[in-house]
Short mmCIF file of C-alpha atoms in Angstrom, two decimals:
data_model
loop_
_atom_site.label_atom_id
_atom_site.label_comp_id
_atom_site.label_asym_id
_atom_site.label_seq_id
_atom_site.Cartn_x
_atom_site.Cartn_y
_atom_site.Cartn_z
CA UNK A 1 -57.73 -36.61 85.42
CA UNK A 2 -59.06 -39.23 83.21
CA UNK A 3 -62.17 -39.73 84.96
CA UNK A 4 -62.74 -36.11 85.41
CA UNK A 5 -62.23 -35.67 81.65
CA UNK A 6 -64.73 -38.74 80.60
CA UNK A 7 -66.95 -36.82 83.14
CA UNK A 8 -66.53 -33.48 80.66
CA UNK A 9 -67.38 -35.52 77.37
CA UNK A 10 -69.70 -37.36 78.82
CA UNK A 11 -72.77 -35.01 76.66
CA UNK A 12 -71.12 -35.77 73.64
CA UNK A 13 -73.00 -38.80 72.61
CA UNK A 14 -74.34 -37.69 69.28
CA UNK A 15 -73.69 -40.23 66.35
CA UNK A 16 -71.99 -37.15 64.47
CA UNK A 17 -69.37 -36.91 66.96
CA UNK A 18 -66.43 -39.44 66.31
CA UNK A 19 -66.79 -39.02 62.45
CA UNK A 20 -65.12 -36.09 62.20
CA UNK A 21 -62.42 -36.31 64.45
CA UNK A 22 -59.08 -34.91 62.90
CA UNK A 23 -58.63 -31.21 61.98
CA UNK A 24 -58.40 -32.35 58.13
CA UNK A 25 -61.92 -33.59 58.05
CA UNK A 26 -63.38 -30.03 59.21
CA UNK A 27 -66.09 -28.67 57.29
CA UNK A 28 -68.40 -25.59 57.92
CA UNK A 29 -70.17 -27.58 60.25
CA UNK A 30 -68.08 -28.35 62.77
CA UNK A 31 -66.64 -26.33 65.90
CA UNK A 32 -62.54 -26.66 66.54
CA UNK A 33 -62.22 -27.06 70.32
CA UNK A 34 -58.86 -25.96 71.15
CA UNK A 35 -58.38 -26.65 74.88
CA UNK A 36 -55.26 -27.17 77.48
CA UNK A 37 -56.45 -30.75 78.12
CA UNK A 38 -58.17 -31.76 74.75
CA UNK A 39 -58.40 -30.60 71.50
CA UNK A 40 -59.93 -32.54 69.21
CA UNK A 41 -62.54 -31.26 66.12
CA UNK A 42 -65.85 -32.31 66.48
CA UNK A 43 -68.98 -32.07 64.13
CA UNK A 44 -71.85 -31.03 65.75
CA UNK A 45 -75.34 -31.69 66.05
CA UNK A 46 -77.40 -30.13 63.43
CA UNK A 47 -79.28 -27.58 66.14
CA UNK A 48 -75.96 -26.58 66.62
CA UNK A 49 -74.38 -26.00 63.29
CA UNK A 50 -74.98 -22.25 62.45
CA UNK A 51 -72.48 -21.38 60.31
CA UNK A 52 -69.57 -20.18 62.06
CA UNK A 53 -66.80 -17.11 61.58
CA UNK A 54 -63.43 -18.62 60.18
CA UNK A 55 -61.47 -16.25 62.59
CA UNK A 56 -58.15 -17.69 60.27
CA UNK A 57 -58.66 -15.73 57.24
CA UNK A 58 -57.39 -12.69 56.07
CA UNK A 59 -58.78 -9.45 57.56
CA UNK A 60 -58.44 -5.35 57.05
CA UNK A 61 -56.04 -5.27 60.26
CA UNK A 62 -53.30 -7.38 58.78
CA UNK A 63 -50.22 -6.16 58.35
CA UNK A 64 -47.99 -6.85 54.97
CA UNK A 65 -45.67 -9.80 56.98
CA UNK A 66 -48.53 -11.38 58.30
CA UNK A 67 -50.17 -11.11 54.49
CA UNK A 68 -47.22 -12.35 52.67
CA UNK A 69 -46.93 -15.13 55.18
CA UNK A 70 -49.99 -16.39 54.61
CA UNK A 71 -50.06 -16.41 50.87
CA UNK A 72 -46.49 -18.26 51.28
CA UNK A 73 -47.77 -20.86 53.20
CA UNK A 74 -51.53 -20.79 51.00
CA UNK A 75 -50.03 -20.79 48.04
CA UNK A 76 -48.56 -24.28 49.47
CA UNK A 77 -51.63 -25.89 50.50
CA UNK A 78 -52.82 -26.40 46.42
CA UNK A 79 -50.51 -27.48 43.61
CA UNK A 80 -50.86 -26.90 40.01
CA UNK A 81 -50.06 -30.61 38.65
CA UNK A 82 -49.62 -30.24 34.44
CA UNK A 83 -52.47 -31.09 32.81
CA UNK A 84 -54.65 -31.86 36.03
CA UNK A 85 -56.93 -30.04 38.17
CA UNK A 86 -54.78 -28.47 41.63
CA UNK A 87 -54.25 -30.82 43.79
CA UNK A 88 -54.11 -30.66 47.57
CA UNK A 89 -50.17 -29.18 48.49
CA UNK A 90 -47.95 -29.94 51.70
CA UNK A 91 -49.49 -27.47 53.57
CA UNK A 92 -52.64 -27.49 54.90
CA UNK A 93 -54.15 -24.46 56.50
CA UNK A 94 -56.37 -24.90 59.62
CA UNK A 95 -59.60 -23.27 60.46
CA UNK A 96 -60.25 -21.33 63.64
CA UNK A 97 -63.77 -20.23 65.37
CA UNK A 98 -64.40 -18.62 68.07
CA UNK A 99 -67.35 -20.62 69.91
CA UNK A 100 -66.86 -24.03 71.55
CA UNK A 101 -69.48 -26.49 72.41
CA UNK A 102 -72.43 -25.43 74.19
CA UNK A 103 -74.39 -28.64 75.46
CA UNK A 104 -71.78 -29.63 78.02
CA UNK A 105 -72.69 -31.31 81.26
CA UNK A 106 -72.02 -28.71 83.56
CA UNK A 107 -72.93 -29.54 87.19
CA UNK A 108 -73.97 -27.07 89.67
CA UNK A 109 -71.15 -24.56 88.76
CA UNK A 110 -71.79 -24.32 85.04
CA UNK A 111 -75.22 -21.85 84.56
CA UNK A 112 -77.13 -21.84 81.39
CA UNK A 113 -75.94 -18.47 80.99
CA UNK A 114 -72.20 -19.28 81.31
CA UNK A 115 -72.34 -21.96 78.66
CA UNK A 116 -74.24 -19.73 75.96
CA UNK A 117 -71.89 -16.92 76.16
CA UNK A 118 -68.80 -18.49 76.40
CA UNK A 119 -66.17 -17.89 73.68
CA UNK A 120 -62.48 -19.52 73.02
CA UNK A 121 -60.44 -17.95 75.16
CA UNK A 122 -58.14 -17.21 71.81
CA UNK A 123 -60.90 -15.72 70.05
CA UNK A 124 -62.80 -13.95 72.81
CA UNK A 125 -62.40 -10.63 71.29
CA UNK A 126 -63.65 -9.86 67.75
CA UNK A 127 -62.38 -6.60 67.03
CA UNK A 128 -59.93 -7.73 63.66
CA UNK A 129 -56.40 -6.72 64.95
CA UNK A 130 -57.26 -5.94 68.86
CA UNK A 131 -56.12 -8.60 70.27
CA UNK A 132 -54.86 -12.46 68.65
CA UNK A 133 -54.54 -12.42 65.28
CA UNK A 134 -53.24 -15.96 63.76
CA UNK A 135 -53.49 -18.68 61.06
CA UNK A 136 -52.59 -21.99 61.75
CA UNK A 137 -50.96 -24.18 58.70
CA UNK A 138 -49.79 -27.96 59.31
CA UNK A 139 -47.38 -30.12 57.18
CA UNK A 140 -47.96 -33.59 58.14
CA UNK A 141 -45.50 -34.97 56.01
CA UNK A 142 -42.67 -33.05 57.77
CA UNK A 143 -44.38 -33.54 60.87
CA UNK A 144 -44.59 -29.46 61.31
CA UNK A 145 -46.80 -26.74 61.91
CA UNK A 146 -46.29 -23.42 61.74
CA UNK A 147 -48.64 -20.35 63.16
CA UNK A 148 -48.14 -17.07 61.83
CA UNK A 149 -49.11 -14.47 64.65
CA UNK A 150 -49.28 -10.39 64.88
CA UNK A 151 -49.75 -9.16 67.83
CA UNK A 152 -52.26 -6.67 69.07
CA UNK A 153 -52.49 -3.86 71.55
CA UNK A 154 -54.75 -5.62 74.00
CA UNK A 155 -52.24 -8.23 74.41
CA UNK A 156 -49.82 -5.72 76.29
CA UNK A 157 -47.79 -6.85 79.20
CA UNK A 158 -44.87 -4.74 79.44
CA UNK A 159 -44.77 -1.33 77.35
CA UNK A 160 -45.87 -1.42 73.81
CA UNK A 161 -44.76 -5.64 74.32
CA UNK A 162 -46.76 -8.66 74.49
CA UNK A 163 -47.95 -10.16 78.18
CA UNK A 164 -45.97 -13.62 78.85
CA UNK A 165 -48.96 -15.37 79.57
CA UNK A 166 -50.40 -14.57 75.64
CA UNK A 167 -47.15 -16.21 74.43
CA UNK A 168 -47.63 -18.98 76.67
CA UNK A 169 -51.20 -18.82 74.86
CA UNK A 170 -50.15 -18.99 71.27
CA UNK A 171 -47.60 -21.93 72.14
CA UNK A 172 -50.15 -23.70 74.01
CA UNK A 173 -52.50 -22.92 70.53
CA UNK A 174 -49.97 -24.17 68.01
CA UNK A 175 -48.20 -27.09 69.96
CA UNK A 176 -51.82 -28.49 71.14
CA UNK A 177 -53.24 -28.49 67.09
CA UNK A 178 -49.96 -29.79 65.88
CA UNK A 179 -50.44 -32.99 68.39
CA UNK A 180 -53.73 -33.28 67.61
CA UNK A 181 -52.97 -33.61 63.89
CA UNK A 182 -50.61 -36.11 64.65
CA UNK A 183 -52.11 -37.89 67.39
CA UNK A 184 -55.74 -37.33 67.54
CA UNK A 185 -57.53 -36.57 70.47
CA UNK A 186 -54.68 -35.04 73.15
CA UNK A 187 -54.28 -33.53 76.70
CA UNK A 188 -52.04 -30.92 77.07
CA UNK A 189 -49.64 -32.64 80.18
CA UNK A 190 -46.99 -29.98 80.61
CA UNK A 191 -45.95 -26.92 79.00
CA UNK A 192 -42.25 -25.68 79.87
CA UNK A 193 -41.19 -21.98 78.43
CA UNK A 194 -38.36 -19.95 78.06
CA UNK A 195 -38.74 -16.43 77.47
CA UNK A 196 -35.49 -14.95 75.58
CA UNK A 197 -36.75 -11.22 74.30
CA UNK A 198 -39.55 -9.57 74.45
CA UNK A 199 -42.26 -9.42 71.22
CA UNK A 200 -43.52 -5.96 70.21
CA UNK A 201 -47.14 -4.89 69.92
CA UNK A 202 -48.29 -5.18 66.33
CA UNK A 203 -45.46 -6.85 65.51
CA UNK A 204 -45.94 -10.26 63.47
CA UNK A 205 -43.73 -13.41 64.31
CA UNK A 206 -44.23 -17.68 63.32
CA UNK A 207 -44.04 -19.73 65.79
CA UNK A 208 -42.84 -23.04 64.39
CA UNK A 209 -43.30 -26.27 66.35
CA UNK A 210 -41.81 -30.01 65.25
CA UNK A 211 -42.35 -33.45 66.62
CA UNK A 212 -39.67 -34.66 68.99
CA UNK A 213 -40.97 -38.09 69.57
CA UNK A 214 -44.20 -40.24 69.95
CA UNK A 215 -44.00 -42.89 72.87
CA UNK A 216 -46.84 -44.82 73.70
CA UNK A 217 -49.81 -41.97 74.66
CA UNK A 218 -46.99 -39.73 74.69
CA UNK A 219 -46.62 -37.30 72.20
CA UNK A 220 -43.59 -34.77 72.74
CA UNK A 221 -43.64 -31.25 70.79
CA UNK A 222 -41.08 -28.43 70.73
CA UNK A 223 -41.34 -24.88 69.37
CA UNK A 224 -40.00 -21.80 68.81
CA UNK A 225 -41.11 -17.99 67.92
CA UNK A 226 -39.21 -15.90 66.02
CA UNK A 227 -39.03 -13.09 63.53
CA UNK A 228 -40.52 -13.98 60.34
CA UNK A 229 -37.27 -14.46 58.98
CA UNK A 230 -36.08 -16.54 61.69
CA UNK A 231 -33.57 -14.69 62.52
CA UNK A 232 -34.38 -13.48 65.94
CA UNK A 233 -35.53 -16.43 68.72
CA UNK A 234 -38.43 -14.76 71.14
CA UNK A 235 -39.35 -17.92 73.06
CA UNK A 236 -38.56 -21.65 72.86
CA UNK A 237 -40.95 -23.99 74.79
CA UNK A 238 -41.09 -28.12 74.78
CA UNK A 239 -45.07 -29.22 75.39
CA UNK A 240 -46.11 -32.76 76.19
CA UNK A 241 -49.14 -34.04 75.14
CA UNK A 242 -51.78 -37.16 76.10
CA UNK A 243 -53.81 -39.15 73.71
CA UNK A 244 -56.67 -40.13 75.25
CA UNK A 245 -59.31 -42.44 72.98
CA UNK A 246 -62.47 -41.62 71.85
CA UNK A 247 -64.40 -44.04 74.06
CA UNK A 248 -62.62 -42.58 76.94
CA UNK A 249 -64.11 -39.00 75.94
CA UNK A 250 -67.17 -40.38 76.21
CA UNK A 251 -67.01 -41.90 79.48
CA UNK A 252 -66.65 -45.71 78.02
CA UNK B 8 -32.04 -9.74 76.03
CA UNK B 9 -30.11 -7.18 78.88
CA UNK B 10 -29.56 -4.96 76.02
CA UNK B 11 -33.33 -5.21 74.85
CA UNK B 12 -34.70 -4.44 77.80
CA UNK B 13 -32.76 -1.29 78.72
CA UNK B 14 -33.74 -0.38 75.34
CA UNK B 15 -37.49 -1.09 76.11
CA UNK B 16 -37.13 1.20 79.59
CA UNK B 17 -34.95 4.37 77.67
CA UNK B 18 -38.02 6.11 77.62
CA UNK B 19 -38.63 6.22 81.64
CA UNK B 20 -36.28 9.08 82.35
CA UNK B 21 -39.03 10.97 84.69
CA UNK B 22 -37.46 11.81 87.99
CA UNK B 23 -40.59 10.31 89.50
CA UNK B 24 -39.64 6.58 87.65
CA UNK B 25 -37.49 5.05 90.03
CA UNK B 26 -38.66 6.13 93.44
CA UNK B 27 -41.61 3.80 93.59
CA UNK B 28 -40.47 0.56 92.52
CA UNK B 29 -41.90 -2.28 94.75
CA UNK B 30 -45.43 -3.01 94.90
CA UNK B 31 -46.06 -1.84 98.72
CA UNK B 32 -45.53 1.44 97.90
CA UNK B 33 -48.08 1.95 94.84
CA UNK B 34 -50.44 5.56 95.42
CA UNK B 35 -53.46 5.87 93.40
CA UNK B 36 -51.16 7.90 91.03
CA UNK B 37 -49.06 4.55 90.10
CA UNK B 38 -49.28 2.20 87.24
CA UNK B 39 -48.88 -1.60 87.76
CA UNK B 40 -46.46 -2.54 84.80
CA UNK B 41 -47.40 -6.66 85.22
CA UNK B 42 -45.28 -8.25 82.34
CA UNK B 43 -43.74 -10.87 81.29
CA UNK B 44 -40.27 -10.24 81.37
CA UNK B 45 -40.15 -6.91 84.15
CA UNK B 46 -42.73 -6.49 86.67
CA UNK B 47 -42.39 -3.44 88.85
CA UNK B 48 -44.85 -0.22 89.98
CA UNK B 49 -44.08 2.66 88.18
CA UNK B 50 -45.10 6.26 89.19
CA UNK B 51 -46.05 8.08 85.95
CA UNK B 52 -45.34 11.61 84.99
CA UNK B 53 -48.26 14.13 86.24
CA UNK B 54 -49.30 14.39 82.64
CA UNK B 55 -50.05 10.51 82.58
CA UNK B 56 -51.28 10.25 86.18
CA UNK B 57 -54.86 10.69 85.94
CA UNK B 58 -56.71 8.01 88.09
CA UNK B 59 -56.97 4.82 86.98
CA UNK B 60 -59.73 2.18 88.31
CA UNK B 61 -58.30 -0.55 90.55
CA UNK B 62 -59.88 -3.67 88.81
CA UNK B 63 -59.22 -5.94 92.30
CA UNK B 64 -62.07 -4.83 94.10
CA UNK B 65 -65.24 -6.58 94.02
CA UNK B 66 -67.93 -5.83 91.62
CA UNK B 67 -71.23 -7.17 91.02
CA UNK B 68 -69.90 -10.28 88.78
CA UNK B 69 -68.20 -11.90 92.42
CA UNK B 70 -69.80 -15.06 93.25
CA UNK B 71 -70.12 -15.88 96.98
CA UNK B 72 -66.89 -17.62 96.63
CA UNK B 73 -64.64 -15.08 95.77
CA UNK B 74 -65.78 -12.44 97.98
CA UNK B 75 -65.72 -14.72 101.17
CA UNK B 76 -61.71 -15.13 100.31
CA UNK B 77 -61.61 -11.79 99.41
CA UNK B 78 -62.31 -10.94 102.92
CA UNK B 79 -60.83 -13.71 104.44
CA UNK B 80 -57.62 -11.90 103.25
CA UNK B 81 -58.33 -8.59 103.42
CA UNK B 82 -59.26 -9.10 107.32
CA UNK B 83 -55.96 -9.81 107.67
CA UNK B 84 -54.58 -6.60 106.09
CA UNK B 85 -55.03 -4.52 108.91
CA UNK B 86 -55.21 -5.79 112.71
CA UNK B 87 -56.49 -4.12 115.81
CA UNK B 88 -54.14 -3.49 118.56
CA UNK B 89 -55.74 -2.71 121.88
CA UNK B 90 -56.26 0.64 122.64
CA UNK B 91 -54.38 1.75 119.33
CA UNK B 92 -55.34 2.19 116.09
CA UNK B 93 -55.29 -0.78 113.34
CA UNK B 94 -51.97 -1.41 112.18
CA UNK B 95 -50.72 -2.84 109.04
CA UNK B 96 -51.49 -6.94 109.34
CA UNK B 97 -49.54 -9.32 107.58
CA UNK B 98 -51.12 -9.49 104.31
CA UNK B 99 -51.22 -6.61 101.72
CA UNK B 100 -53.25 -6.39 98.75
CA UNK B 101 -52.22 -5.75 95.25
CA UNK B 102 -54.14 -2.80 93.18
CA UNK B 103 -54.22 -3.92 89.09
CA UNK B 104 -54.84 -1.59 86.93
CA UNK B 105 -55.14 -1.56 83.42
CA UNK B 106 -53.53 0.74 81.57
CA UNK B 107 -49.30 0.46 81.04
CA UNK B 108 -46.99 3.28 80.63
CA UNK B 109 -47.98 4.91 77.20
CA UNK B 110 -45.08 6.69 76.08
CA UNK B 111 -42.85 3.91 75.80
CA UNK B 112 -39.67 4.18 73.31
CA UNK B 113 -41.69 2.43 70.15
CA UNK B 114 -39.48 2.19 67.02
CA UNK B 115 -40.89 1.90 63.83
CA UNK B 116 -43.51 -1.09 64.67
CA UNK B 117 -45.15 0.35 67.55
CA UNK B 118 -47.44 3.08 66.03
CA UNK B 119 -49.10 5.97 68.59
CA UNK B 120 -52.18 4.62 67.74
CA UNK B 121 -51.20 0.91 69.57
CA UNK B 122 -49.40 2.82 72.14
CA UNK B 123 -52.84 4.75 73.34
CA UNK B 124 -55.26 1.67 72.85
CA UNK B 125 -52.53 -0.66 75.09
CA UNK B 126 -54.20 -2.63 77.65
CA UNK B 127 -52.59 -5.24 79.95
CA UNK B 128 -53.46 -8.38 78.61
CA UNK B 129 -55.31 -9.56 81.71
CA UNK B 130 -57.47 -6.36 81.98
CA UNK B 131 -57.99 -6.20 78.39
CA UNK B 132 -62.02 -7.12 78.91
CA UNK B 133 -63.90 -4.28 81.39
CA UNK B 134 -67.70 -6.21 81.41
CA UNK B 135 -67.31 -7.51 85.39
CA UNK B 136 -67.12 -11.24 85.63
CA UNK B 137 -66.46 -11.98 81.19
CA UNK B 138 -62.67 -12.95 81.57
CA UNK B 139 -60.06 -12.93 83.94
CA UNK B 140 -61.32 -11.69 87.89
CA UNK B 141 -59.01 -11.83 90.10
CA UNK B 142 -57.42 -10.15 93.24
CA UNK B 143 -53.40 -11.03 94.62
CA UNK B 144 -52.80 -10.61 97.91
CA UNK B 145 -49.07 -10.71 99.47
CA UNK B 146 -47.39 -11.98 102.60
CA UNK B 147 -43.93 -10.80 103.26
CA UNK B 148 -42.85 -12.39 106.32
CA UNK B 149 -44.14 -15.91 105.32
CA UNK B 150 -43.13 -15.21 101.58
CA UNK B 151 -46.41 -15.85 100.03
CA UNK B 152 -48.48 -14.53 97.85
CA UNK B 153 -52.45 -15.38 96.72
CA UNK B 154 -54.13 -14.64 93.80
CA UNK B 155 -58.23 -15.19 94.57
CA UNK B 156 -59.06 -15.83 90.78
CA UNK B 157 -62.63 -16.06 89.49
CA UNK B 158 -63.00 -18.03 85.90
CA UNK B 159 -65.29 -16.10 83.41
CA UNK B 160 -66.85 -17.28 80.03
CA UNK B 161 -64.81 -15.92 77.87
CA UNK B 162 -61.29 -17.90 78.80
CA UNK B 163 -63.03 -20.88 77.08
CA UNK B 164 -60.95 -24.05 76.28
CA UNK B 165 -62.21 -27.28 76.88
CA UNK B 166 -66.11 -27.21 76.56
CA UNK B 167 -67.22 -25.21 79.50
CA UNK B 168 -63.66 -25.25 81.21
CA UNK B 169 -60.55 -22.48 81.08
CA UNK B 170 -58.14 -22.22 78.44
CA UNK B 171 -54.54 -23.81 79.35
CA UNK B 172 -52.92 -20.26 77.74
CA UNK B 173 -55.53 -18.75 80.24
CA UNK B 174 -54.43 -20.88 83.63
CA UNK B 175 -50.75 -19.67 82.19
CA UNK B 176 -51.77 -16.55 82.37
CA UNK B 177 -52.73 -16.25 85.81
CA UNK B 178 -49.85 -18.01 86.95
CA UNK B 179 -47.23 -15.80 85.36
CA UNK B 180 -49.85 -13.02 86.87
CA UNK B 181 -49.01 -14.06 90.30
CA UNK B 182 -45.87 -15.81 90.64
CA UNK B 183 -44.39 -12.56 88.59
CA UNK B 184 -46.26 -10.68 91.42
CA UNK B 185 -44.90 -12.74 93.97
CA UNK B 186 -41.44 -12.47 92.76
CA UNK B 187 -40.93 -8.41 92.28
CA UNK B 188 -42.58 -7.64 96.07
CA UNK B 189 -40.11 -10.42 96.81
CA UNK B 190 -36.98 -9.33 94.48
CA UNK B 191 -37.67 -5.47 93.00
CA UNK B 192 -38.07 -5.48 89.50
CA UNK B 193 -37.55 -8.75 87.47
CA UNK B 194 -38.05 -10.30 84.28
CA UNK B 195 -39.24 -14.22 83.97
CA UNK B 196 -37.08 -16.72 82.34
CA UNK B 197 -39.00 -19.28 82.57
CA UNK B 198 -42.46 -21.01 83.25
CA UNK B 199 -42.56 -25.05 83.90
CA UNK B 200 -46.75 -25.76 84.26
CA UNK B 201 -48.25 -29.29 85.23
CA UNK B 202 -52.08 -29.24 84.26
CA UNK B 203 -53.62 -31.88 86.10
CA UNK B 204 -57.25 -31.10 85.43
CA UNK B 205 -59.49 -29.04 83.84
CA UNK B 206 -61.00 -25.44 85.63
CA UNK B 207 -64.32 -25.26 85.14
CA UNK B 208 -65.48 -21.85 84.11
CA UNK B 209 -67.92 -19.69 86.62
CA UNK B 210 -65.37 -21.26 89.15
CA UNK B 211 -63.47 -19.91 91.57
CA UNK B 212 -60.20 -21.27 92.37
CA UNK B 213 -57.19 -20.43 94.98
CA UNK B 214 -53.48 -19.41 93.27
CA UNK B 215 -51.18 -20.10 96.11
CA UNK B 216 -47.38 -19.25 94.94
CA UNK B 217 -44.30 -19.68 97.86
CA UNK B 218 -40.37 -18.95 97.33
CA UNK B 219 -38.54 -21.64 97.30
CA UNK B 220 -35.09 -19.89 96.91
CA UNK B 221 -32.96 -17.21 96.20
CA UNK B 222 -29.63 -17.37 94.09
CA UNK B 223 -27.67 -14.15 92.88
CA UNK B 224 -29.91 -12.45 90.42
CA UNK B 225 -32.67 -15.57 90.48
CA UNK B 226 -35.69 -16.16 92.45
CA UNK B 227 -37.39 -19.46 92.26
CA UNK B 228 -41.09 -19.66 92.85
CA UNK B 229 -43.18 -22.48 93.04
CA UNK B 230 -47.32 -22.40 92.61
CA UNK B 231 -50.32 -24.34 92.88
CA UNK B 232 -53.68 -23.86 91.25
CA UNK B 233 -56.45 -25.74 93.88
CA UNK B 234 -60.05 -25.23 94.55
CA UNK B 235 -60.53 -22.77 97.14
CA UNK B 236 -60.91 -25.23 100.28
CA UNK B 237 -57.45 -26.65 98.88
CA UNK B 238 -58.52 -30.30 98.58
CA UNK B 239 -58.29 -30.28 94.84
CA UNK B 240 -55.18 -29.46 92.92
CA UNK B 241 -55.96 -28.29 89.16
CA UNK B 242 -52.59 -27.03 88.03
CA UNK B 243 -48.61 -27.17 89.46
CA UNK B 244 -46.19 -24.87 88.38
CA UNK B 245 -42.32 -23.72 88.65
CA UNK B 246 -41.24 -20.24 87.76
CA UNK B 247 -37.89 -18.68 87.50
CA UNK B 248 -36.95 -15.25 87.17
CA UNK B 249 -33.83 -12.68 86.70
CA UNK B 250 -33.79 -9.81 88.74
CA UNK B 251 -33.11 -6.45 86.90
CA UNK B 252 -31.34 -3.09 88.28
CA UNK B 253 -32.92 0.25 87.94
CA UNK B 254 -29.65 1.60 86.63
CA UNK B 255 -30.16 -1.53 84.04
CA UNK B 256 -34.07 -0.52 83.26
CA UNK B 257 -33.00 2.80 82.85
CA UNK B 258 -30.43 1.65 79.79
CA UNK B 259 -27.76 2.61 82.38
#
């Protein structure tokens, strides 16, 4: 797995590349990767730095719960300090785009056309509301993060309720950023969910994950959705998570 | 979650409802209900029953890949007997559709207008070869079941590779499959996935799933994401799930 993964950063050998890596030094410029084995933010070259959509900000298909959530947790991310400019709160909200890299090494399986067109799997579809709709805020303090989610219609799995494998999705999403805040540059090792009760379409729910433990390259993650007020438990999962070193990404 | 779900299935009163649970005996009048927590074929009311397209045929996207396991399998769904018509062979293939029931019992956060749009979340993206292609095949007598599953651009994770939430995806797709041909309708409880290394996308990889045991209400199915000669594993997986009565669907 290593190798094959050094293989897959191998292209990445532009200077701008290990600068930015942590999801709090993300400007305009730079392209979150969110991925099952690494997720990481990286700056890109400038040929590659159009600006991109901020999928994570409010849009006309948001409901009031997934609105007042946001401005609960936005409202946290600046502080008014008395007599000072704001300053930077406990929160910290985390962007979300909807291309990934495009210069990848790709081998014989990977065409030209494939690479150019491909789209995070999370933000593959742009009609606002349709599908994932989510925001992403971390407390690294408390060693939390929190994703506030509504639910669309083209997420169905059974009737007017969301597919298991889109929860499985959002955990993966929320679990993967939070270890990557903590621990840099991750693998996602193992995912393990329970499903408890089903999630409505357009419905709007957090999913709230907290560190268990760091060991060594380990870093261990557990997290549940619920109602917005907490009350009801969806899903529970516990997600384990690699470092893996920036030299190693690109195939030192 | 017993209680929710008969809730969820109130709305299925139609005479037709229960006498076409099990995958085998799907018509071209039946909706595949493929979800998270109950899996089972449903015939719809007349007024619902217009024909659907079965989105596990081939289509122009196939590579050369898919389509030679495609019919590799399908070969094997009907066998000549000398002097006698072909006969039913040992595997069966799955039609996947992409519509779910529509008039499902919605409360007040499931509007008509979410109801009409739903689209199973693995279907939710018609342009051939963009997301998730895939076809399942079943084998009763050797308890197995196959999901042939071709990786398109848009299930972007890693640079150039699937999504995690993605390879999730499938594997709920199939193992959930696996278990209601296996088990009549069910519900999954839970989902234990090993990623061992990254899918790349334009790939075509082999979803093999086998029982490994039957308790009471559970079935226990183990899976294996590999590349399609079986040499390489990409992804390991346990799934559990709870079987459901009719009666129980019903809100009996």
């Amino acid at each position: 797995m290593a190798r094959s993964l050094g293989r897959l950063f191998k292209g990445f050998q532009s200077p701008a590349f290990p600068k930015a890596m942590g999801a709090e030094l993300c400007p305009a410029t730079c392209v979150s990767v969110r991925t099952p084995f690494v997720r990481t933010i990286l700056a890109l070259p400038s040929a590659f730095s159009s600006k991109p959509q901020d999928f994570s900000l409010p849009n006309s298909s948001w409901g009031p719960e997934m609105l007042r959530l946001y401005n609960h947790y936005k409202s946290q991310c600046e502080v008014e300090v008395e007599g000072e400019e704001k300053q930077e709160g406990p929160w910290q909200r985390l962007p979300s785009y909807n291309r990934s890299l495009k210069f990848t090494p790709g081998g014989v399986y990977l065409s030209k056309t494939i690479q150019s067109k491909a789209r995070l799997f999370t933000r593959n579809i742009t009609d606002p509301g349709a599908a994932f709709e989510y925001v992403l805020f971390v407390n690294k303090e408390k060693q939390k993060c929190v994703g506030i989610f509504q639910t669309g219609h083209l997420l169905e799995g059974p009737p007017g309720h969301v597919h298991g494998g889109a929860i499985a999705t959002m955990i993966d999403t929320v679990t993967g950023s939070h270890a990557t805040v903590l621990s840099g540059p991750v693998m996602t090792a193992n995912l393990n969910i329970n499903y408890r009760s089903p999630i409505q379409l357009g419905h709007t729910v957090l999913i709230e994950s907290s560190l268990d433990k760091m060991e060594s390259r380990k870093t261990f993650i557990s997290c549940k959705v619920t109602g917005t007020d907490g009350s009801k438990l969806y899903t529970e999962a516990t997600a384990l998570f690699l470092s893996i070193s920036v030299s190693h990404l690109l195939g030192g």
